[in-house]
PDB file of N, CA and C in Angstrom:
ATOM      1  N   MET A1270     -19.312   7.464  13.996  1.00  0.00           N
ATOM      2  CA  MET A1270     -18.162   6.593  13.789  1.00  0.00           C
ATOM      3  C   MET A1270     -18.237   5.991  12.387  1.00  0.00           C
ATOM      4  N   ALA A1271     -17.100   5.957  11.718  1.00  0.00           N
ATOM      5  CA  ALA A1271     -17.058   5.448  10.342  1.00  0.00           C
ATOM      6  C   ALA A1271     -17.253   3.935  10.333  1.00  0.00           C
ATOM      7  N   SER A1272     -17.963   3.476   9.363  1.00  0.00           N
ATOM      8  CA  SER A1272     -18.185   2.044   9.202  1.00  0.00           C
ATOM      9  C   SER A1272     -16.928   1.378   8.660  1.00  0.00           C
ATOM     10  N   SER A1273     -16.686   0.128   9.077  1.00  0.00           N
ATOM     11  CA  SER A1273     -15.504  -0.590   8.590  1.00  0.00           C
ATOM     12  C   SER A1273     -15.637  -0.926   7.109  1.00  0.00           C
ATOM     13  N   SER A1274     -16.864  -0.825   6.564  1.00  0.00           N
ATOM     14  CA  SER A1274     -17.049  -1.108   5.141  1.00  0.00           C
ATOM     15  C   SER A1274     -16.981   0.165   4.296  1.00  0.00           C
ATOM     16  N   GLN A1275     -16.811   1.330   4.951  1.00  0.00           N
ATOM     17  CA  GLN A1275     -16.630   2.584   4.222  1.00  0.00           C
ATOM     18  C   GLN A1275     -15.393   2.463   3.328  1.00  0.00           C
ATOM     19  N   LEU A1276     -15.529   2.855   2.063  1.00  0.00           N
ATOM     20  CA  LEU A1276     -14.387   2.799   1.154  1.00  0.00           C
ATOM     21  C   LEU A1276     -13.474   3.992   1.394  1.00  0.00           C
ATOM     22  N   VAL A1277     -12.188   3.703   1.478  1.00  0.00           N
ATOM     23  CA  VAL A1277     -11.193   4.752   1.673  1.00  0.00           C
ATOM     24  C   VAL A1277     -10.037   4.550   0.701  1.00  0.00           C
ATOM     25  N   SER A1278      -9.284   5.622   0.516  1.00  0.00           N
ATOM     26  CA  SER A1278      -8.075   5.587  -0.296  1.00  0.00           C
ATOM     27  C   SER A1278      -6.963   6.226   0.516  1.00  0.00           C
ATOM     28  N   VAL A1279      -5.766   5.666   0.465  1.00  0.00           N
ATOM     29  CA  VAL A1279      -4.620   6.260   1.145  1.00  0.00           C
ATOM     30  C   VAL A1279      -3.370   6.035   0.299  1.00  0.00           C
ATOM     31  N   ASP A1280      -2.520   7.057   0.237  1.00  0.00           N
ATOM     32  CA  ASP A1280      -1.224   6.952  -0.432  1.00  0.00           C
ATOM     33  C   ASP A1280      -0.195   6.517   0.598  1.00  0.00           C
ATOM     34  N   PHE A1281       0.859   5.847   0.138  1.00  0.00           N
ATOM     35  CA  PHE A1281       1.910   5.431   1.067  1.00  0.00           C
ATOM     36  C   PHE A1281       3.283   5.581   0.440  1.00  0.00           C
ATOM     37  N   GLU A1282       4.281   5.722   1.306  1.00  0.00           N
ATOM     38  CA  GLU A1282       5.679   5.667   0.892  1.00  0.00           C
ATOM     39  C   GLU A1282       6.432   4.926   1.980  1.00  0.00           C
ATOM     40  N   VAL A1283       7.189   3.906   1.562  1.00  0.00           N
ATOM     41  CA  VAL A1283       7.918   3.058   2.497  1.00  0.00           C
ATOM     42  C   VAL A1283       9.411   3.310   2.304  1.00  0.00           C
ATOM     43  N   PHE A1284      10.091   3.615   3.412  1.00  0.00           N
ATOM     44  CA  PHE A1284      11.527   3.882   3.397  1.00  0.00           C
ATOM     45  C   PHE A1284      12.273   2.752   4.092  1.00  0.00           C
ATOM     46  N   GLY A1285      13.506   2.506   3.665  1.00  0.00           N
ATOM     47  CA  GLY A1285      14.338   1.456   4.253  1.00  0.00           C
ATOM     48  C   GLY A1285      14.974   0.663   3.126  1.00  0.00           C
ATOM     49  N   ASN A1286      15.300  -0.586   3.421  1.00  0.00           N
ATOM     50  CA  ASN A1286      15.836  -1.468   2.386  1.00  0.00           C
ATOM     51  C   ASN A1286      14.642  -2.164   1.733  1.00  0.00           C
ATOM     52  N   VAL A1287      14.021  -1.469   0.762  1.00  0.00           N
ATOM     53  CA  VAL A1287      12.763  -1.953   0.193  1.00  0.00           C
ATOM     54  C   VAL A1287      12.811  -2.092  -1.329  1.00  0.00           C
ATOM     55  N   GLN A1288      13.989  -1.921  -1.926  1.00  0.00           N
ATOM     56  CA  GLN A1288      14.126  -2.165  -3.366  1.00  0.00           C
ATOM     57  C   GLN A1288      15.112  -3.308  -3.563  1.00  0.00           C
ATOM     58  N   GLY A1289      14.855  -4.124  -4.592  1.00  0.00           N
ATOM     59  CA  GLY A1289      15.712  -5.278  -4.844  1.00  0.00           C
ATOM     60  C   GLY A1289      15.472  -6.410  -3.865  1.00  0.00           C
ATOM     61  N   VAL A1290      14.362  -6.351  -3.131  1.00  0.00           N
ATOM     62  CA  VAL A1290      14.048  -7.388  -2.141  1.00  0.00           C
ATOM     63  C   VAL A1290      12.629  -7.930  -2.360  1.00  0.00           C
ATOM     64  N   CYS A1291      12.153  -7.828  -3.601  1.00  0.00           N
ATOM     65  CA  CYS A1291      10.821  -8.332  -3.985  1.00  0.00           C
ATOM     66  C   CYS A1291       9.689  -7.635  -3.242  1.00  0.00           C
ATOM     67  N   PHE A1292       9.932  -6.412  -2.740  1.00  0.00           N
ATOM     68  CA  PHE A1292       8.913  -5.707  -1.958  1.00  0.00           C
ATOM     69  C   PHE A1292       7.656  -5.451  -2.769  1.00  0.00           C
ATOM     70  N   ARG A1293       7.832  -5.019  -4.032  1.00  0.00           N
ATOM     71  CA  ARG A1293       6.650  -4.730  -4.857  1.00  0.00           C
ATOM     72  C   ARG A1293       5.830  -5.986  -5.105  1.00  0.00           C
ATOM     73  N   MET A1294       6.503  -7.101  -5.402  1.00  0.00           N
ATOM     74  CA  MET A1294       5.789  -8.347  -5.673  1.00  0.00           C
ATOM     75  C   MET A1294       4.987  -8.793  -4.447  1.00  0.00           C
ATOM     76  N   TYR A1295       5.619  -8.739  -3.270  1.00  0.00           N
ATOM     77  CA  TYR A1295       4.928  -9.139  -2.038  1.00  0.00           C
ATOM     78  C   TYR A1295       3.791  -8.178  -1.711  1.00  0.00           C
ATOM     79  N   THR A1296       4.002  -6.878  -1.997  1.00  0.00           N
ATOM     80  CA  THR A1296       2.938  -5.889  -1.749  1.00  0.00           C
ATOM     81  C   THR A1296       1.742  -6.184  -2.639  1.00  0.00           C
ATOM     82  N   GLU A1297       2.006  -6.471  -3.900  1.00  0.00           N
ATOM     83  CA  GLU A1297       0.922  -6.808  -4.833  1.00  0.00           C
ATOM     84  C   GLU A1297       0.190  -8.060  -4.362  1.00  0.00           C
ATOM     85  N   ASP A1298       0.952  -9.085  -3.948  1.00  0.00           N
ATOM     86  CA  ASP A1298       0.334 -10.331  -3.464  1.00  0.00           C
ATOM     87  C   ASP A1298      -0.516 -10.088  -2.219  1.00  0.00           C
ATOM     88  N   GLU A1299      -0.009  -9.270  -1.289  1.00  0.00           N
ATOM     89  CA  GLU A1299      -0.749  -8.995  -0.059  1.00  0.00           C
ATOM     90  C   GLU A1299      -2.020  -8.204  -0.357  1.00  0.00           C
ATOM     91  N   GLY A1300      -1.924  -7.244  -1.272  1.00  0.00           N
ATOM     92  CA  GLY A1300      -3.103  -6.477  -1.675  1.00  0.00           C
ATOM     93  C   GLY A1300      -4.175  -7.373  -2.272  1.00  0.00           C
ATOM     94  N   GLN A1301      -3.746  -8.304  -3.127  1.00  0.00           N
ATOM     95  CA  GLN A1301      -4.702  -9.234  -3.736  1.00  0.00           C
ATOM     96  C   GLN A1301      -5.285 -10.178  -2.693  1.00  0.00           C
ATOM     97  N   ARG A1302      -4.460 -10.631  -1.746  1.00  0.00           N
ATOM     98  CA  ARG A1302      -4.930 -11.541  -0.698  1.00  0.00           C
ATOM     99  C   ARG A1302      -5.998 -10.857   0.166  1.00  0.00           C
ATOM    100  N   LEU A1303      -5.779  -9.565   0.479  1.00  0.00           N
ATOM    101  CA  LEU A1303      -6.732  -8.826   1.309  1.00  0.00           C
ATOM    102  C   LEU A1303      -7.957  -8.358   0.521  1.00  0.00           C
ATOM    103  N   GLY A1304      -7.851  -8.355  -0.808  1.00  0.00           N
ATOM    104  CA  GLY A1304      -8.963  -7.897  -1.629  1.00  0.00           C
ATOM    105  C   GLY A1304      -9.051  -6.394  -1.756  1.00  0.00           C
ATOM    106  N   VAL A1305      -7.914  -5.698  -1.579  1.00  0.00           N
ATOM    107  CA  VAL A1305      -7.901  -4.249  -1.783  1.00  0.00           C
ATOM    108  C   VAL A1305      -7.386  -3.946  -3.185  1.00  0.00           C
ATOM    109  N   SER A1306      -7.640  -2.746  -3.645  1.00  0.00           N
ATOM    110  CA  SER A1306      -7.152  -2.301  -4.943  1.00  0.00           C
ATOM    111  C   SER A1306      -6.015  -1.317  -4.731  1.00  0.00           C
ATOM    112  N   GLY A1307      -5.201  -1.146  -5.772  1.00  0.00           N
ATOM    113  CA  GLY A1307      -4.139  -0.160  -5.669  1.00  0.00           C
ATOM    114  C   GLY A1307      -2.985  -0.455  -6.583  1.00  0.00           C
ATOM    115  N   TRP A1308      -1.881   0.197  -6.283  1.00  0.00           N
ATOM    116  CA  TRP A1308      -0.671   0.038  -7.080  1.00  0.00           C
ATOM    117  C   TRP A1308       0.542   0.312  -6.208  1.00  0.00           C
ATOM    118  N   VAL A1309       1.708  -0.129  -6.702  1.00  0.00           N
ATOM    119  CA  VAL A1309       2.970   0.048  -5.997  1.00  0.00           C
ATOM    120  C   VAL A1309       4.063   0.252  -7.035  1.00  0.00           C
ATOM    121  N   LYS A1310       5.057   1.101  -6.724  1.00  0.00           N
ATOM    122  CA  LYS A1310       6.196   1.255  -7.623  1.00  0.00           C
ATOM    123  C   LYS A1310       7.419   1.766  -6.873  1.00  0.00           C
ATOM    124  N   ASN A1311       8.597   1.505  -7.439  1.00  0.00           N
ATOM    125  CA  ASN A1311       9.849   2.016  -6.900  1.00  0.00           C
ATOM    126  C   ASN A1311      10.004   3.487  -7.259  1.00  0.00           C
ATOM    127  N   THR A1312      10.737   4.213  -6.409  1.00  0.00           N
ATOM    128  CA  THR A1312      11.083   5.601  -6.728  1.00  0.00           C
ATOM    129  C   THR A1312      12.584   5.679  -6.999  1.00  0.00           C
ATOM    130  N   ARG A1313      13.002   6.781  -7.581  1.00  0.00           N
ATOM    131  CA  ARG A1313      14.429   6.990  -7.838  1.00  0.00           C
ATOM    132  C   ARG A1313      15.221   7.191  -6.552  1.00  0.00           C
ATOM    133  N   ARG A1314      14.527   7.565  -5.467  1.00  0.00           N
ATOM    134  CA  ARG A1314      15.249   7.821  -4.214  1.00  0.00           C
ATOM    135  C   ARG A1314      15.343   6.583  -3.315  1.00  0.00           C
ATOM    136  N   GLY A1315      14.952   5.431  -3.828  1.00  0.00           N
ATOM    137  CA  GLY A1315      15.137   4.191  -3.073  1.00  0.00           C
ATOM    138  C   GLY A1315      13.961   3.768  -2.222  1.00  0.00           C
ATOM    139  N   SER A1316      12.881   4.538  -2.274  1.00  0.00           N
ATOM    140  CA  SER A1316      11.686   4.161  -1.512  1.00  0.00           C
ATOM    141  C   SER A1316      10.699   3.456  -2.443  1.00  0.00           C
ATOM    142  N   VAL A1317       9.597   3.018  -1.864  1.00  0.00           N
ATOM    143  CA  VAL A1317       8.503   2.421  -2.624  1.00  0.00           C
ATOM    144  C   VAL A1317       7.251   3.240  -2.318  1.00  0.00           C
ATOM    145  N   VAL A1318       6.521   3.624  -3.368  1.00  0.00           N
ATOM    146  CA  VAL A1318       5.296   4.404  -3.187  1.00  0.00           C
ATOM    147  C   VAL A1318       4.114   3.649  -3.768  1.00  0.00           C
ATOM    148  N   GLY A1319       2.920   4.073  -3.391  1.00  0.00           N
ATOM    149  CA  GLY A1319       1.731   3.464  -3.955  1.00  0.00           C
ATOM    150  C   GLY A1319       0.473   4.029  -3.343  1.00  0.00           C
ATOM    151  N   GLN A1320      -0.617   3.360  -3.673  1.00  0.00           N
ATOM    152  CA  GLN A1320      -1.924   3.751  -3.176  1.00  0.00           C
ATOM    153  C   GLN A1320      -2.725   2.482  -2.899  1.00  0.00           C
ATOM    154  N   VAL A1321      -3.529   2.535  -1.852  1.00  0.00           N
ATOM    155  CA  VAL A1321      -4.404   1.421  -1.489  1.00  0.00           C
ATOM    156  C   VAL A1321      -5.825   1.952  -1.384  1.00  0.00           C
ATOM    157  N   GLN A1322      -6.785   1.219  -1.958  1.00  0.00           N
ATOM    158  CA  GLN A1322      -8.200   1.570  -1.882  1.00  0.00           C
ATOM    159  C   GLN A1322      -8.998   0.333  -1.504  1.00  0.00           C
ATOM    160  N   GLY A1323     -10.042   0.552  -0.708  1.00  0.00           N
ATOM    161  CA  GLY A1323     -10.921  -0.555  -0.346  1.00  0.00           C
ATOM    162  C   GLY A1323     -11.647  -0.245   0.943  1.00  0.00           C
ATOM    163  N   PRO A1324     -12.326  -1.252   1.502  1.00  0.00           N
ATOM    164  CA  PRO A1324     -13.003  -1.065   2.782  1.00  0.00           C
ATOM    165  C   PRO A1324     -11.989  -0.691   3.863  1.00  0.00           C
ATOM    166  N   ARG A1325     -12.382   0.203   4.754  1.00  0.00           N
ATOM    167  CA  ARG A1325     -11.449   0.724   5.763  1.00  0.00           C
ATOM    168  C   ARG A1325     -10.731  -0.378   6.534  1.00  0.00           C
ATOM    169  N   ASP A1326     -11.446  -1.430   6.951  1.00  0.00           N
ATOM    170  CA  ASP A1326     -10.788  -2.470   7.747  1.00  0.00           C
ATOM    171  C   ASP A1326      -9.697  -3.182   6.946  1.00  0.00           C
ATOM    172  N   LYS A1327      -9.932  -3.423   5.665  1.00  0.00           N
ATOM    173  CA  LYS A1327      -8.923  -4.076   4.814  1.00  0.00           C
ATOM    174  C   LYS A1327      -7.751  -3.137   4.538  1.00  0.00           C
ATOM    175  N   VAL A1328      -8.044  -1.859   4.309  1.00  0.00           N
ATOM    176  CA  VAL A1328      -6.983  -0.870   4.092  1.00  0.00           C
ATOM    177  C   VAL A1328      -6.126  -0.760   5.357  1.00  0.00           C
ATOM    178  N   ASP A1329      -6.754  -0.812   6.528  1.00  0.00           N
ATOM    179  CA  ASP A1329      -5.995  -0.762   7.779  1.00  0.00           C
ATOM    180  C   ASP A1329      -5.091  -1.984   7.931  1.00  0.00           C
ATOM    181  N   GLN A1330      -5.563  -3.149   7.497  1.00  0.00           N
ATOM    182  CA  GLN A1330      -4.721  -4.345   7.534  1.00  0.00           C
ATOM    183  C   GLN A1330      -3.529  -4.188   6.592  1.00  0.00           C
ATOM    184  N   MET A1331      -3.766  -3.617   5.404  1.00  0.00           N
ATOM    185  CA  MET A1331      -2.681  -3.387   4.447  1.00  0.00           C
ATOM    186  C   MET A1331      -1.709  -2.353   5.000  1.00  0.00           C
ATOM    187  N   ARG A1332      -2.240  -1.341   5.664  1.00  0.00           N
ATOM    188  CA  ARG A1332      -1.400  -0.302   6.267  1.00  0.00           C
ATOM    189  C   ARG A1332      -0.460  -0.940   7.308  1.00  0.00           C
ATOM    190  N   ASN A1333      -0.995  -1.817   8.134  1.00  0.00           N
ATOM    191  CA  ASN A1333      -0.181  -2.512   9.128  1.00  0.00           C
ATOM    192  C   ASN A1333       0.906  -3.342   8.452  1.00  0.00           C
ATOM    193  N   TRP A1334       0.558  -4.031   7.366  1.00  0.00           N
ATOM    194  CA  TRP A1334       1.525  -4.855   6.636  1.00  0.00           C
ATOM    195  C   TRP A1334       2.643  -3.980   6.070  1.00  0.00           C
ATOM    196  N   LEU A1335       2.278  -2.838   5.490  1.00  0.00           N
ATOM    197  CA  LEU A1335       3.273  -1.926   4.905  1.00  0.00           C
ATOM    198  C   LEU A1335       4.165  -1.301   5.975  1.00  0.00           C
ATOM    199  N   ARG A1336       3.662  -1.151   7.178  1.00  0.00           N
ATOM    200  CA  ARG A1336       4.429  -0.530   8.256  1.00  0.00           C
ATOM    201  C   ARG A1336       5.314  -1.541   8.983  1.00  0.00           C
ATOM    202  N   ASN A1337       4.816  -2.789   9.133  1.00  0.00           N
ATOM    203  CA  ASN A1337       5.469  -3.727  10.049  1.00  0.00           C
ATOM    204  C   ASN A1337       5.959  -5.040   9.454  1.00  0.00           C
ATOM    205  N   VAL A1338       5.506  -5.393   8.238  1.00  0.00           N
ATOM    206  CA  VAL A1338       5.826  -6.731   7.722  1.00  0.00           C
ATOM    207  C   VAL A1338       6.703  -6.641   6.475  1.00  0.00           C
ATOM    208  N   GLY A1339       6.125  -6.277   5.352  1.00  0.00           N
ATOM    209  CA  GLY A1339       6.890  -6.176   4.107  1.00  0.00           C
ATOM    210  C   GLY A1339       7.323  -7.530   3.579  1.00  0.00           C
ATOM    211  N   SER A1340       8.241  -7.509   2.631  1.00  0.00           N
ATOM    212  CA  SER A1340       8.743  -8.765   2.073  1.00  0.00           C
ATOM    213  C   SER A1340       9.775  -9.360   3.032  1.00  0.00           C
ATOM    214  N   PRO A1341      10.016 -10.679   2.937  1.00  0.00           N
ATOM    215  CA  PRO A1341      10.903 -11.342   3.904  1.00  0.00           C
ATOM    216  C   PRO A1341      12.297 -10.723   4.009  1.00  0.00           C
ATOM    217  N   SER A1342      12.857 -10.231   2.906  1.00  0.00           N
ATOM    218  CA  SER A1342      14.221  -9.683   2.934  1.00  0.00           C
ATOM    219  C   SER A1342      14.270  -8.175   3.132  1.00  0.00           C
ATOM    220  N   SER A1343      13.113  -7.538   3.258  1.00  0.00           N
ATOM    221  CA  SER A1343      13.100  -6.080   3.383  1.00  0.00           C
ATOM    222  C   SER A1343      13.403  -5.643   4.819  1.00  0.00           C
ATOM    223  N   ARG A1344      13.803  -4.373   4.938  1.00  0.00           N
ATOM    224  CA  ARG A1344      13.927  -3.736   6.246  1.00  0.00           C
ATOM    225  C   ARG A1344      13.178  -2.413   6.152  1.00  0.00           C
ATOM    226  N   ILE A1345      12.065  -2.323   6.845  1.00  0.00           N
ATOM    227  CA  ILE A1345      11.242  -1.114   6.798  1.00  0.00           C
ATOM    228  C   ILE A1345      11.696  -0.180   7.919  1.00  0.00           C
ATOM    229  N   ASP A1346      12.200   0.997   7.541  1.00  0.00           N
ATOM    230  CA  ASP A1346      12.600   1.992   8.538  1.00  0.00           C
ATOM    231  C   ASP A1346      11.424   2.882   8.925  1.00  0.00           C
ATOM    232  N   ARG A1347      10.616   3.242   7.924  1.00  0.00           N
ATOM    233  CA  ARG A1347       9.535   4.203   8.169  1.00  0.00           C
ATOM    234  C   ARG A1347       8.536   4.097   7.034  1.00  0.00           C
ATOM    235  N   THR A1348       7.255   4.199   7.361  1.00  0.00           N
ATOM    236  CA  THR A1348       6.195   4.233   6.355  1.00  0.00           C
ATOM    237  C   THR A1348       5.349   5.470   6.609  1.00  0.00           C
ATOM    238  N   VAL A1349       5.153   6.247   5.544  1.00  0.00           N
ATOM    239  CA  VAL A1349       4.386   7.488   5.643  1.00  0.00           C
ATOM    240  C   VAL A1349       3.090   7.319   4.861  1.00  0.00           C
ATOM    241  N   PHE A1350       1.964   7.625   5.497  1.00  0.00           N
ATOM    242  CA  PHE A1350       0.661   7.570   4.841  1.00  0.00           C
ATOM    243  C   PHE A1350       0.149   8.992   4.675  1.00  0.00           C
ATOM    244  N   SER A1351      -0.464   9.278   3.532  1.00  0.00           N
ATOM    245  CA  SER A1351      -0.954  10.637   3.266  1.00  0.00           C
ATOM    246  C   SER A1351      -2.192  10.586   2.382  1.00  0.00           C
ATOM    247  N   ASN A1352      -2.837  11.732   2.265  1.00  0.00           N
ATOM    248  CA  ASN A1352      -3.991  11.893   1.362  1.00  0.00           C
ATOM    249  C   ASN A1352      -5.101  10.875   1.609  1.00  0.00           C
ATOM    250  N   GLU A1353      -5.351  10.535   2.873  1.00  0.00           N
ATOM    251  CA  GLU A1353      -6.447   9.605   3.143  1.00  0.00           C
ATOM    252  C   GLU A1353      -7.773  10.309   2.885  1.00  0.00           C
ATOM    253  N   ARG A1354      -8.655   9.609   2.173  1.00  0.00           N
ATOM    254  CA  ARG A1354      -9.950  10.204   1.846  1.00  0.00           C
ATOM    255  C   ARG A1354     -10.987   9.109   1.684  1.00  0.00           C
ATOM    256  N   ASP A1355     -12.247   9.497   1.899  1.00  0.00           N
ATOM    257  CA  ASP A1355     -13.363   8.575   1.693  1.00  0.00           C
ATOM    258  C   ASP A1355     -13.696   8.516   0.210  1.00  0.00           C
ATOM    259  N   LEU A1356     -14.146   7.342  -0.221  1.00  0.00           N
ATOM    260  CA  LEU A1356     -14.548   7.150  -1.616  1.00  0.00           C
ATOM    261  C   LEU A1356     -15.994   6.695  -1.670  1.00  0.00           C
ATOM    262  N   SER A1357     -16.698   7.132  -2.696  1.00  0.00           N
ATOM    263  CA  SER A1357     -18.051   6.607  -2.907  1.00  0.00           C
ATOM    264  C   SER A1357     -17.982   5.306  -3.703  1.00  0.00           C
ATOM    265  N   LYS A1358     -16.931   5.171  -4.529  1.00  0.00           N
ATOM    266  CA  LYS A1358     -16.683   3.910  -5.242  1.00  0.00           C
ATOM    267  C   LYS A1358     -15.200   3.815  -5.553  1.00  0.00           C
ATOM    268  N   LEU A1359     -14.724   2.603  -5.775  1.00  0.00           N
ATOM    269  CA  LEU A1359     -13.302   2.395  -6.064  1.00  0.00           C
ATOM    270  C   LEU A1359     -12.923   3.090  -7.366  1.00  0.00           C
ATOM    271  N   GLU A1360     -11.747   3.699  -7.379  1.00  0.00           N
ATOM    272  CA  GLU A1360     -11.219   4.336  -8.582  1.00  0.00           C
ATOM    273  C   GLU A1360     -10.236   3.420  -9.309  1.00  0.00           C
ATOM    274  N   ILE A1361      -9.756   2.414  -8.605  1.00  0.00           N
ATOM    275  CA  ILE A1361      -8.779   1.452  -9.140  1.00  0.00           C
ATOM    276  C   ILE A1361      -9.361   0.062  -8.925  1.00  0.00           C
ATOM    277  N   HIS A1362      -9.185  -0.803  -9.871  1.00  0.00           N
ATOM    278  CA  HIS A1362      -9.664  -2.180  -9.717  1.00  0.00           C
ATOM    279  C   HIS A1362      -8.487  -3.137  -9.851  1.00  0.00           C
ATOM    280  N   GLY A1363      -8.293  -3.960  -8.821  1.00  0.00           N
ATOM    281  CA  GLY A1363      -7.157  -4.859  -8.791  1.00  0.00           C
ATOM    282  C   GLY A1363      -5.944  -4.186  -8.205  1.00  0.00           C
ATOM    283  N   PHE A1364      -4.886  -4.960  -7.987  1.00  0.00           N
ATOM    284  CA  PHE A1364      -3.648  -4.431  -7.413  1.00  0.00           C
ATOM    285  C   PHE A1364      -2.521  -4.741  -8.376  1.00  0.00           C
ATOM    286  N   SER A1365      -1.733  -3.736  -8.718  1.00  0.00           N
ATOM    287  CA  SER A1365      -0.704  -3.937  -9.742  1.00  0.00           C
ATOM    288  C   SER A1365       0.603  -3.239  -9.376  1.00  0.00           C
ATOM    289  N   THR A1366       1.653  -3.633 -10.070  1.00  0.00           N
ATOM    290  CA  THR A1366       2.951  -2.989  -9.952  1.00  0.00           C
ATOM    291  C   THR A1366       3.094  -2.048 -11.131  1.00  0.00           C
ATOM    292  N   ARG A1367       3.474  -0.813 -10.856  1.00  0.00           N
ATOM    293  CA  ARG A1367       3.725   0.164 -11.907  1.00  0.00           C
ATOM    294  C   ARG A1367       5.233   0.349 -12.063  1.00  0.00           C
ATOM    295  N   HIS A1368       5.622   0.741 -13.273  1.00  0.00           N
ATOM    296  CA  HIS A1368       7.053   0.932 -13.553  1.00  0.00           C
ATOM    297  C   HIS A1368       7.324   2.341 -14.025  1.00  0.00           C
TER     298      HIS A1368
END
């Protein structure tokens, strides 16, 4: 069984009403609050994409937030996670918004 402190990385894409509703700012704040690393950005097709890295338990908490919570004005229809992999060390430090 994998340890909750095992470092993992996962990509995400969130669909719904997630642009123009401060979704990226809240995602960055939540990532920093949980102590995970990663990035978030808008896509041309109206979704938000990004990557989260950190201890599995914290990444799972962020995954839940991206699937069920989001920013106060957002409406999340669907969140897709992909490319989950184990890491020996973090590849990203801090959580940021990309443009």
